[in-house]
CSV table of C-alpha atoms in Angstrom, one decimal:
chain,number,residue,atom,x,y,z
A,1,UNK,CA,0.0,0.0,0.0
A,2,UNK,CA,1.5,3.2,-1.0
A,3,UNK,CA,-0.2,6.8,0.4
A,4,UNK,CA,0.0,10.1,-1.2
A,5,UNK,CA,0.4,13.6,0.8
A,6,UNK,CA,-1.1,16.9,0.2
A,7,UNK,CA,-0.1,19.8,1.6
A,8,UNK,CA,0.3,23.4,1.8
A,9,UNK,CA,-3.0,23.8,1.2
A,10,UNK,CA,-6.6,26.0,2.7
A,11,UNK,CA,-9.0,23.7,3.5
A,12,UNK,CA,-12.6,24.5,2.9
A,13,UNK,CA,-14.0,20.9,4.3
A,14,UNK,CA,-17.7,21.0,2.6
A,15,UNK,CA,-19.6,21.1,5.9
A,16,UNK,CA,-18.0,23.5,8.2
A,17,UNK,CA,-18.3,27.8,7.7
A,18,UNK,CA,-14.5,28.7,7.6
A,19,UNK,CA,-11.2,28.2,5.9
A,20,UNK,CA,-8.7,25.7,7.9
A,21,UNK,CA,-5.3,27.6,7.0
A,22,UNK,CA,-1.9,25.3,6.6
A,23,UNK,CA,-3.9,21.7,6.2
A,24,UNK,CA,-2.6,18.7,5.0
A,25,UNK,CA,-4.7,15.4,4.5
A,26,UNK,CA,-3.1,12.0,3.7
A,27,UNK,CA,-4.6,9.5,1.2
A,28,UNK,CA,-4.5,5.6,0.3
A,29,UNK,CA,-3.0,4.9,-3.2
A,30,UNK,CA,-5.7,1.8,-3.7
A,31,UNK,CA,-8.9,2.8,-2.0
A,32,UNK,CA,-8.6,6.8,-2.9
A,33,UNK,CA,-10.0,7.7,0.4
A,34,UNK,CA,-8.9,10.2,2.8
A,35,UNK,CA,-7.0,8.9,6.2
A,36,UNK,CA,-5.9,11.6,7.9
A,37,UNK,CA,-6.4,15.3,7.8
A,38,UNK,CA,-5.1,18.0,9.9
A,39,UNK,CA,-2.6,21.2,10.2
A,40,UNK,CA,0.4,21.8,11.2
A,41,UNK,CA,3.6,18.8,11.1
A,42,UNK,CA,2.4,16.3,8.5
A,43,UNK,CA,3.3,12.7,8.2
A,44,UNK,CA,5.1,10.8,6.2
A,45,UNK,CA,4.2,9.9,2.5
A,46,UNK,CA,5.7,7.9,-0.5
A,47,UNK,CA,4.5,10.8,-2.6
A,48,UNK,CA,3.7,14.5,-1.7
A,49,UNK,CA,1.8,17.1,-3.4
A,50,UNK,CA,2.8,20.5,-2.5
A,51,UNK,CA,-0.4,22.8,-3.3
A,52,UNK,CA,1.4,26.2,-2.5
A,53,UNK,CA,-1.4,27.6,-0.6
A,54,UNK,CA,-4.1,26.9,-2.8
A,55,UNK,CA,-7.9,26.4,-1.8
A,56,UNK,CA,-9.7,22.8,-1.5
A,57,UNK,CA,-13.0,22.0,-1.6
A,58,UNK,CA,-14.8,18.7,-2.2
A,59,UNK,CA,-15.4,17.7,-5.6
A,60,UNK,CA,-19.2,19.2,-6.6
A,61,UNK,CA,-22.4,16.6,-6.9
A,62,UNK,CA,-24.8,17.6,-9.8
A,63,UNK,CA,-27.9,15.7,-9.1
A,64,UNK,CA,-30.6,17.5,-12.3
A,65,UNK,CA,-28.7,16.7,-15.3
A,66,UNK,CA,-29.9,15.4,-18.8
A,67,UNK,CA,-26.2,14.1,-20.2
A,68,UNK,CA,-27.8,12.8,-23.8
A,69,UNK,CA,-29.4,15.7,-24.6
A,70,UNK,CA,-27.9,19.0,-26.4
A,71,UNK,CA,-28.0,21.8,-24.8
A,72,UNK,CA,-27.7,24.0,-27.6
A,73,UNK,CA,-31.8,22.9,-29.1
A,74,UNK,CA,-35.2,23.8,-27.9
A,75,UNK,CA,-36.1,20.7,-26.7
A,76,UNK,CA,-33.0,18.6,-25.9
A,77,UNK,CA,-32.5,17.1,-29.3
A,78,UNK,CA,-33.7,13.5,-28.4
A,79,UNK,CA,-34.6,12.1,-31.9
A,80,UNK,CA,-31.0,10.9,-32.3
A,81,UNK,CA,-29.7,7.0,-32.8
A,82,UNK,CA,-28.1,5.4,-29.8
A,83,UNK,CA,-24.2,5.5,-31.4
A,84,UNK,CA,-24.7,9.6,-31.7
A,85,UNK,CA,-26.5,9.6,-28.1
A,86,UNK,CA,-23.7,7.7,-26.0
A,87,UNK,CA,-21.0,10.0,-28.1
A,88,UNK,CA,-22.5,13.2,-27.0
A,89,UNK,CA,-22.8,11.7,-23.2
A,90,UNK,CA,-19.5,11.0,-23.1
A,91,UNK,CA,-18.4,14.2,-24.7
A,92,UNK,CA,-20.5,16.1,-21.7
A,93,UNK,CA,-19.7,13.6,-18.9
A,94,UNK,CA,-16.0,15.2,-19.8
A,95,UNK,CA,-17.2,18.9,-20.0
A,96,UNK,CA,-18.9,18.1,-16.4
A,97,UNK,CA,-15.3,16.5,-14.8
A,98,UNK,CA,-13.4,19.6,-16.0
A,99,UNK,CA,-16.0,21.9,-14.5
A,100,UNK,CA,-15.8,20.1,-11.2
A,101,UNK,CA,-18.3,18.0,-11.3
A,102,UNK,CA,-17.4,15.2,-9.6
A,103,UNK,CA,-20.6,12.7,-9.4
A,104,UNK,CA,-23.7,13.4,-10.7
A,105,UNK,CA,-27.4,12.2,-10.5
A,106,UNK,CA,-29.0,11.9,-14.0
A,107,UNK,CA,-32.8,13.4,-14.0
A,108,UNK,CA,-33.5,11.3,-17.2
A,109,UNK,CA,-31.7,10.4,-20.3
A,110,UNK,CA,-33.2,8.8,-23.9
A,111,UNK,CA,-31.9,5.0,-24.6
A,112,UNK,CA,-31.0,4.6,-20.6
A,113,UNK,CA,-27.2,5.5,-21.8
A,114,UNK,CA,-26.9,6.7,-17.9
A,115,UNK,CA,-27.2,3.4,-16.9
A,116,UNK,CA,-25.4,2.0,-19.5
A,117,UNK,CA,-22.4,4.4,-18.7
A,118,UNK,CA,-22.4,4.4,-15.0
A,119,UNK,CA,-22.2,0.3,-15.4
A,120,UNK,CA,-18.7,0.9,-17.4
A,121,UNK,CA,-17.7,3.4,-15.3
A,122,UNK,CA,-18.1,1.0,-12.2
A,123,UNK,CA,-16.1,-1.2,-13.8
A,124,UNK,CA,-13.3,0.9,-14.7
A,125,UNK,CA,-13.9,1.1,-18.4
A,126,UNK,CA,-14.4,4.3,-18.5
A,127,UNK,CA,-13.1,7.2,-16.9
A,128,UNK,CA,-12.1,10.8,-16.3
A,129,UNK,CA,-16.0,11.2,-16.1
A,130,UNK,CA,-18.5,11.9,-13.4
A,131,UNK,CA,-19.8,8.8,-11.7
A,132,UNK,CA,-23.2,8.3,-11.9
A,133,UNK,CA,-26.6,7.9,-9.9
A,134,UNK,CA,-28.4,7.1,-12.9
A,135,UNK,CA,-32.3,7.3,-13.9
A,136,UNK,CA,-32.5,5.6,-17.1
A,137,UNK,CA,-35.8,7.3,-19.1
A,138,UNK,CA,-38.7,9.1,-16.8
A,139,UNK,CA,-41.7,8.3,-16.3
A,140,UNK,CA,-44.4,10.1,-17.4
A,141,UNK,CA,-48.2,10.2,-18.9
A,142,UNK,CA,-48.5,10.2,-22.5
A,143,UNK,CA,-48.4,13.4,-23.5
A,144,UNK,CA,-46.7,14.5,-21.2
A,145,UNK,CA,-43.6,15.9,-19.8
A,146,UNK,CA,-41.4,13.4,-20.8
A,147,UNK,CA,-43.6,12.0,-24.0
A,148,UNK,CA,-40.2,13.0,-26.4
A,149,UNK,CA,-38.4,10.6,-28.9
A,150,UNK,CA,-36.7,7.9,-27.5
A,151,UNK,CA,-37.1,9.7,-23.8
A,152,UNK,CA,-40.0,8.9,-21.1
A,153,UNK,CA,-41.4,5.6,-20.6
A,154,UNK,CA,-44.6,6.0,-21.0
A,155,UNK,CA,-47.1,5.1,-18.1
A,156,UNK,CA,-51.1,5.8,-18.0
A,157,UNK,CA,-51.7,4.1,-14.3
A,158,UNK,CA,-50.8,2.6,-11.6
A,159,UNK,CA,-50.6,-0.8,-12.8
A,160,UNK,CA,-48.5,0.6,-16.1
A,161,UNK,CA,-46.4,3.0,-13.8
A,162,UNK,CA,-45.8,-0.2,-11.2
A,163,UNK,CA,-44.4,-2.3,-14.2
A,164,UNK,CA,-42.1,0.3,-15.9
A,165,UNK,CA,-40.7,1.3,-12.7
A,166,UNK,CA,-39.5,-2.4,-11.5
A,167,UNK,CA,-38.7,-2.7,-15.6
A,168,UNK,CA,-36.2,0.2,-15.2
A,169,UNK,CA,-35.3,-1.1,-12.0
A,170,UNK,CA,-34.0,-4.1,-13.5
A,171,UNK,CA,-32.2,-2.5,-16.0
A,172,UNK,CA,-30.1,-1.1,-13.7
A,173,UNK,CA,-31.9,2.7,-12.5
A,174,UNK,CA,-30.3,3.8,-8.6
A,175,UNK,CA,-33.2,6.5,-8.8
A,176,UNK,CA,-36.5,7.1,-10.0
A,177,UNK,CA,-37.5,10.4,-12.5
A,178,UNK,CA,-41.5,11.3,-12.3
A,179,UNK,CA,-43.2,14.3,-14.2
A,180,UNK,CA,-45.7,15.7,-11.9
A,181,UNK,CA,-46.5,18.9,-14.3
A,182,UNK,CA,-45.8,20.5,-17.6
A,183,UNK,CA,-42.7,22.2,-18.5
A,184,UNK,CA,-41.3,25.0,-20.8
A,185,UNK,CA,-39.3,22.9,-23.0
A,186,UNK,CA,-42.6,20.9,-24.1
A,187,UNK,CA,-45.1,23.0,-26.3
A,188,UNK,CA,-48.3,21.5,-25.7
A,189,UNK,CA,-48.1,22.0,-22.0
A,190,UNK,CA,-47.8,24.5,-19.0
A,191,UNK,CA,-46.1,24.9,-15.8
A,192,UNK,CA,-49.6,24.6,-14.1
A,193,UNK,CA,-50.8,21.2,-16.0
A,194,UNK,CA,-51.1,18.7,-13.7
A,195,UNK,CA,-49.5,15.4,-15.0
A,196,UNK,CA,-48.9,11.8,-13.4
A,197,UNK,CA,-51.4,11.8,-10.5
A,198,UNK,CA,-50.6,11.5,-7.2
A,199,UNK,CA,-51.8,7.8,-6.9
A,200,UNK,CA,-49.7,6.9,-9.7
A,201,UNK,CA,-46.3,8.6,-8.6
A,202,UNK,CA,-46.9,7.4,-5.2
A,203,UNK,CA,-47.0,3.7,-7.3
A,204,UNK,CA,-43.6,4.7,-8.7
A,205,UNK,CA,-42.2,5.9,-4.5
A,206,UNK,CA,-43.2,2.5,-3.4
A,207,UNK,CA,-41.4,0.4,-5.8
A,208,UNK,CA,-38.4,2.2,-5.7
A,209,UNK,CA,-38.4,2.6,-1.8
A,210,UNK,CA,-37.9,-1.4,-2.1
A,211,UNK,CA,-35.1,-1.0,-2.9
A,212,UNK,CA,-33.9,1.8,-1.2
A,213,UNK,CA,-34.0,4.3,-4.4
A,214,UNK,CA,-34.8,7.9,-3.9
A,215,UNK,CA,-37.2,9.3,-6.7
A,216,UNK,CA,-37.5,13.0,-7.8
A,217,UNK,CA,-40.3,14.7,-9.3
A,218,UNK,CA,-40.2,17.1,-12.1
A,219,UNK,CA,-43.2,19.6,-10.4
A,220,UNK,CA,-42.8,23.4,-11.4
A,221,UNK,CA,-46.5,24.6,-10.8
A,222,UNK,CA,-49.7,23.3,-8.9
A,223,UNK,CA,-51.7,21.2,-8.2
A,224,UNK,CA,-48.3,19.3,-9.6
A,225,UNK,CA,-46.2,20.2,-6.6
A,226,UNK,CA,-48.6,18.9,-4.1
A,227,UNK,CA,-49.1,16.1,-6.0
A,228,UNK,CA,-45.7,14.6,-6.0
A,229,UNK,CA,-45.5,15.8,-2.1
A,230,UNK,CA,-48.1,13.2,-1.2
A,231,UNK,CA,-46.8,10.7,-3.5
A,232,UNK,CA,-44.1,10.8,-0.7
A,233,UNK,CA,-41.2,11.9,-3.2
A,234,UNK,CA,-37.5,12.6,-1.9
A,235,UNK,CA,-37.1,16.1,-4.1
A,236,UNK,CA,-38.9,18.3,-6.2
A,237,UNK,CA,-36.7,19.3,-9.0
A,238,UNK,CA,-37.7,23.0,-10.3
A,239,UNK,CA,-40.4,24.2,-7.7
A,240,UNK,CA,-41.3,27.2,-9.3
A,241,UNK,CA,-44.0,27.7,-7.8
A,242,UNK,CA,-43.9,26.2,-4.4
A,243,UNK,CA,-46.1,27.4,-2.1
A,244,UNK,CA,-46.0,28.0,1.7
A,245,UNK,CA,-48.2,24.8,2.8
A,246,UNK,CA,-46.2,22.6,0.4
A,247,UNK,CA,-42.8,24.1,2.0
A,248,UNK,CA,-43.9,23.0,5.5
A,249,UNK,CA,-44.8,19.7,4.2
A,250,UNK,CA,-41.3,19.3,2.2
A,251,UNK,CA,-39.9,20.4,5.9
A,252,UNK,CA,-42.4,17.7,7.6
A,253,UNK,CA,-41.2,15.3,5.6
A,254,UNK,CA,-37.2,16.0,4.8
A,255,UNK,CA,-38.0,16.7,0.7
A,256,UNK,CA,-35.1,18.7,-0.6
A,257,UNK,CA,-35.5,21.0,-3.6
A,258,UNK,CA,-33.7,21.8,-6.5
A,259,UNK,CA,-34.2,25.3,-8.1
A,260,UNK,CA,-32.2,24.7,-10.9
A,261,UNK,CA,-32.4,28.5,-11.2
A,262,UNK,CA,-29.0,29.3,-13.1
A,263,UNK,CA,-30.4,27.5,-15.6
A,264,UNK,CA,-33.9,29.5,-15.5
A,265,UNK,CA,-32.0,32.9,-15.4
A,266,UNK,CA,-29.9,31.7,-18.4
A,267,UNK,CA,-32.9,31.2,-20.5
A,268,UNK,CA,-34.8,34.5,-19.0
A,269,UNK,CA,-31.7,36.5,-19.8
A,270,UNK,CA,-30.6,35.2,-23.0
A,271,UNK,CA,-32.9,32.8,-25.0
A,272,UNK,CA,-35.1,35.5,-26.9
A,273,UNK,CA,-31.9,35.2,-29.1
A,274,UNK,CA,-32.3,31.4,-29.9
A,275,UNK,CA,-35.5,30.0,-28.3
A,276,UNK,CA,-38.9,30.1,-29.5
A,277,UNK,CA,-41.4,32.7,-28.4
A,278,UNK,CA,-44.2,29.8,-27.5
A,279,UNK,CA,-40.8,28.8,-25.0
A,280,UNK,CA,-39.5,31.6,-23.9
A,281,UNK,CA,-43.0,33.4,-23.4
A,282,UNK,CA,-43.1,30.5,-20.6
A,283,UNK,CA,-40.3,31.3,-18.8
A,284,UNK,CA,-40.7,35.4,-18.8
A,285,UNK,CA,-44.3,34.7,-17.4
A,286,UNK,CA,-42.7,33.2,-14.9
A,287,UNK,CA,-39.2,34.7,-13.7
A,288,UNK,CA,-40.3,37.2,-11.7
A,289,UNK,CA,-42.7,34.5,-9.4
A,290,UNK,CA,-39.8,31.8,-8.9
A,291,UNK,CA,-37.5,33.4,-7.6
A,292,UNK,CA,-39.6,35.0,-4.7
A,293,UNK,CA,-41.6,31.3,-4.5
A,294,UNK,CA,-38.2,30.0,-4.4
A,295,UNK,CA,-36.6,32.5,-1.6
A,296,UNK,CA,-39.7,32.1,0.4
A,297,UNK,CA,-39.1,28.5,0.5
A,298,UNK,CA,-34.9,28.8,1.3
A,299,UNK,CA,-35.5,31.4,4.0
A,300,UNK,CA,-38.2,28.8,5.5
A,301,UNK,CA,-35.3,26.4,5.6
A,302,UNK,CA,-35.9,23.5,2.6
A,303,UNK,CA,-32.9,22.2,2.3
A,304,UNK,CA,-31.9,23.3,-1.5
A,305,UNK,CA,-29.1,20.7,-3.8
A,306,UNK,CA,-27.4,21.2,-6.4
A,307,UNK,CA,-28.7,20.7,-9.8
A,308,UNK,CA,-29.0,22.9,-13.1
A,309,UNK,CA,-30.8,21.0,-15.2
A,310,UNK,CA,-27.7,20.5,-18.0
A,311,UNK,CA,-28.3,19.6,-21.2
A,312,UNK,CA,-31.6,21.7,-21.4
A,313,UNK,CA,-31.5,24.9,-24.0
A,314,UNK,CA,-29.0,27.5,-22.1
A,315,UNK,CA,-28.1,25.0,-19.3
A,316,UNK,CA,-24.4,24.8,-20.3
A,317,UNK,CA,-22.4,21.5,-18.6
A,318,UNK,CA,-19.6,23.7,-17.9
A,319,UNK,CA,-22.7,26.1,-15.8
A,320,UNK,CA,-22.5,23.6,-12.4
A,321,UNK,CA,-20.0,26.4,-10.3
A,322,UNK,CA,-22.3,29.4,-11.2
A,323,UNK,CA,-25.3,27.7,-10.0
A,324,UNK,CA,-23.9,29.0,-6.2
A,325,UNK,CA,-23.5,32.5,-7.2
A,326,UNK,CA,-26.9,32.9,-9.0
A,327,UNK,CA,-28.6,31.3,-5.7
A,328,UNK,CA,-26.6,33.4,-3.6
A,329,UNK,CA,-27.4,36.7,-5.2
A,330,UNK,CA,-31.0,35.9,-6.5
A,331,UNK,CA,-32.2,34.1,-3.5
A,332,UNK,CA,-29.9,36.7,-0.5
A,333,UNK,CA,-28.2,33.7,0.6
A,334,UNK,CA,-24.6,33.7,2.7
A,335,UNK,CA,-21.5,32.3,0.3
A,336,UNK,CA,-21.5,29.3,2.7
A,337,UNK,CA,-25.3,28.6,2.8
A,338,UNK,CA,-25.2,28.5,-1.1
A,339,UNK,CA,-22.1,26.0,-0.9
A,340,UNK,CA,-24.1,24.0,1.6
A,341,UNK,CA,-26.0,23.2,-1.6
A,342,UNK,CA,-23.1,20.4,-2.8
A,343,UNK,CA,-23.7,18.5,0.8
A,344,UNK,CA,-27.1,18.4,0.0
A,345,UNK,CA,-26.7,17.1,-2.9
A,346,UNK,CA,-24.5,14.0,-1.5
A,347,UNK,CA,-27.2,13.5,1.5
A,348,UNK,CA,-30.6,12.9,-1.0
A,349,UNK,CA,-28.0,10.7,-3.1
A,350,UNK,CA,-27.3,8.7,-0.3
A,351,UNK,CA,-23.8,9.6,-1.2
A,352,UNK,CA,-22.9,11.4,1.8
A,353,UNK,CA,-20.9,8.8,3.8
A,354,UNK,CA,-18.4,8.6,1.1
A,355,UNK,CA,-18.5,12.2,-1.0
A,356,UNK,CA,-19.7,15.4,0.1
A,357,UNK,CA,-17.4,16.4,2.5
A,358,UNK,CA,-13.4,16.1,2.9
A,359,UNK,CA,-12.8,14.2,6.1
A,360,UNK,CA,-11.2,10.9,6.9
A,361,UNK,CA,-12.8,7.6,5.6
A,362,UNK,CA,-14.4,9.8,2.9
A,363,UNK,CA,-13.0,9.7,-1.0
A,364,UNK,CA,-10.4,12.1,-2.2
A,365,UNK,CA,-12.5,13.9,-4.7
A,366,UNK,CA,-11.6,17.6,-4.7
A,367,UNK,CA,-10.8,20.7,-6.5
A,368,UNK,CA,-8.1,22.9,-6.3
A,369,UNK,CA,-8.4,26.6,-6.5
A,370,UNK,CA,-6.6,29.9,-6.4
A,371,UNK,CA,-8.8,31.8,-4.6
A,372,UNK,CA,-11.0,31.0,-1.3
A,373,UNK,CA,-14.6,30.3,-2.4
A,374,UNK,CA,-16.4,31.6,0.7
A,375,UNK,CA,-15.3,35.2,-0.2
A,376,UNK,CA,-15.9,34.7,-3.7
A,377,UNK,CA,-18.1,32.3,-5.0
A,378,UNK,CA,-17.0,32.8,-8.4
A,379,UNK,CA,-13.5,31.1,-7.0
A,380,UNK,CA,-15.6,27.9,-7.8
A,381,UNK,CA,-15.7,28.8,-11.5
A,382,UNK,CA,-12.3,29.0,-12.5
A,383,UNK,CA,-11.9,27.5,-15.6
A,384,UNK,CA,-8.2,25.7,-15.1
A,385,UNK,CA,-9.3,24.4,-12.0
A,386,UNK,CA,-7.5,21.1,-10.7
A,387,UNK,CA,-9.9,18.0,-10.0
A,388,UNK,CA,-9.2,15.2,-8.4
A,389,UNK,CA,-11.0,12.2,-8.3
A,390,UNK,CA,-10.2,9.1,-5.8
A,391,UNK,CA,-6.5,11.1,-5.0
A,392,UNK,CA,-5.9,10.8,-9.0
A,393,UNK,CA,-6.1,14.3,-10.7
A,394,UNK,CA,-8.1,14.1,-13.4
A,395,UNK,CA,-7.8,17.7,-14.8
């Protein structure tokens, strides 16, 4: 067994509201994991990394991303063959490693190339990507949501959504996608339609609690939001329009949200140039609501992840780092409150006894920056960024 030493470095440890000054952390060659960490005289090491005084922070969880689709279409781009589909996954996977991402949850992807990918990746046959928590297609009602080429199973009851679900269980799913309402990225439906019914999405918690899966809801409006809140759902992805007897529900009953709201500021800001006006008309009507449906739900104390929705139109896979800046700003958070975001990300995974934080018995994924993140957020978004991943630097 051989063990590698960093040093020299300012520790932000993912959990804890400060910088540790002068830390050093020592970690095992074979299992990648962390097993000691402190300041001050450091211990022996067959190798040592000297990180001159550089900023670490735990490597960052994305758990709302679409990794088949292309961000740069209306609508994903899903009416692609399978070869093209696993070439632009990979291609992203990459742009989401450099960026920082670390591991990431997918919220749906055409083909089930998630699953597909995360299986080689467990495996070790492929790397320098995110690993995966993989969804394999959503679920959703025909015409719906999700009713997109080669994209949501399809499901028009219980019975139908209780099959699919143990189908993509079988296939290899480690969590459950549901679409509770419209969206803007599908014409023939709003924010406000109501889609899977409760009874059915509650079929889809069941199965998937089994076997100790979490499930997320796509919900941005209501009666959706409610909906997928008694159908006993682990997050709400979007939220738009959360309201304050759903938020002491999601607080009753430990549901994290995720606002994916860089992505919805992208799109308010800039898609007039590119998107189309039945689209974008969506998301102006909008704008102005989440964000104050969205603060009133943070300042109530939801616990928010991370997650920005990447692959959708303006929801770039390099975006995941400003995702803390725009919640910070838009939503009056503290620096460290917004990072807090990454933690919560790794505890809805089920992730957290292993990623999330930097501490001992915990893998070494990290990044190393120039500048401290909790007096500048935008530290997290430097482009030449190191990332490491297991104690082996990736970029």
């Amino acid at each position: 067994m051989t063990e590698t030493l960093y040093q020299n470095l300012n520790l932000f440890n993912g959990k804890d509201d400060g910088i540790k000054d002068h830390c050093w952390f020592l970690v095992d060659d074979q299992s990648g994991k962390i097993e000691k960490l402190g300041n001050g005289a450091a211990p022996k090491a067959d190798h040592i990394v000297d990180l001159h005084g550089k900023y670490v922070m735990p490597g960052l969880i994305n758990v709302h991303t679409h990794i088949t689709f292309n961000q740069f279409t209306p609508t994903g781009d899903t009416d692609i063959s399978q070869t093209r589909a696993v070439v632009r996954a990979i291609k992203n996977l990459r742009t989401l490693l450099k960026s920082g991402v670390t591991y990431i949850r997918s919220c749906g992807d055409i083909y089930n190339i998630d699953i597909v990918l995360s299986k080689l990746i467990n495996a070790g046959e492929l790397t320098k990507v995110p690993r995966i928590v993989p969804a394999g297609r959503p679920y959703s009602m025909t015409g719906g949501h999700g009713d997109m080429p080669n994209w949501g199973y399809l499901v028009d009851s219980c019975d139908e959504m209780r099959k699919a679900v143990r189908r993509g269980i079988k296939r290899g799913a480690k969590s459950i996608k549901v679409m509770a309402t419209g969206g803007v990225m599908t014409e023939q439906d709003f924010m406000d339609d109501p889609q899977l019914s409760a009874a059915e999405m509650h079929t889809a918690v069941v199965e998937a609690h089994h076997k100790h899966l979490i499930v997320s809801a796509h919900a941005e409006g209501n009666p959706g939001i409610m909906n997928a809140i008694k159908a006993g759902v682990d997050s709400i992805e979007h939220g738009f329009y959360v309201n304050d007897q759903e938020i002491k529900l999601m607080l009753k009953h430990h549901i994290y949200l995720t606002p994916t709201l860089g992505g919805a500021w992208k799109i308010n800001t800039y898609g007039d140039k590119t998107l189309p006006k039945w689209e974008m008309n969506k998301m102006h009507n909008a704008f102005s609501d989440l964000v104050k449906n969205l603060s009133n739900a943070w300042h109530q104390g939801v616990k928010f992840t991370l997650g920005t929705d990447a692959g959708c139109p303006y929801c770039f896979f390099w975006d995941t780092p400003l995702e803390f800046e725009i919640i910070a700003k838009k939503l009056h958070t503290s620096n460290f409150a917004s990072l807090l975001m990454n933690l919560h990300s790794a505890q809805l995974t089920k992730l957290d006894d292993h990623y999330g934080t930097l501490e001992p018995g915990k893998y070494a994924d990290f990044l190393v920056l120039d500048h401290d993140p909790l007096k500048d957020l935008k530290a997290v978004q430097q482009k030449d960024k190191q990332v490491y991943q297991h104690g082996k630097r990736q970029f």
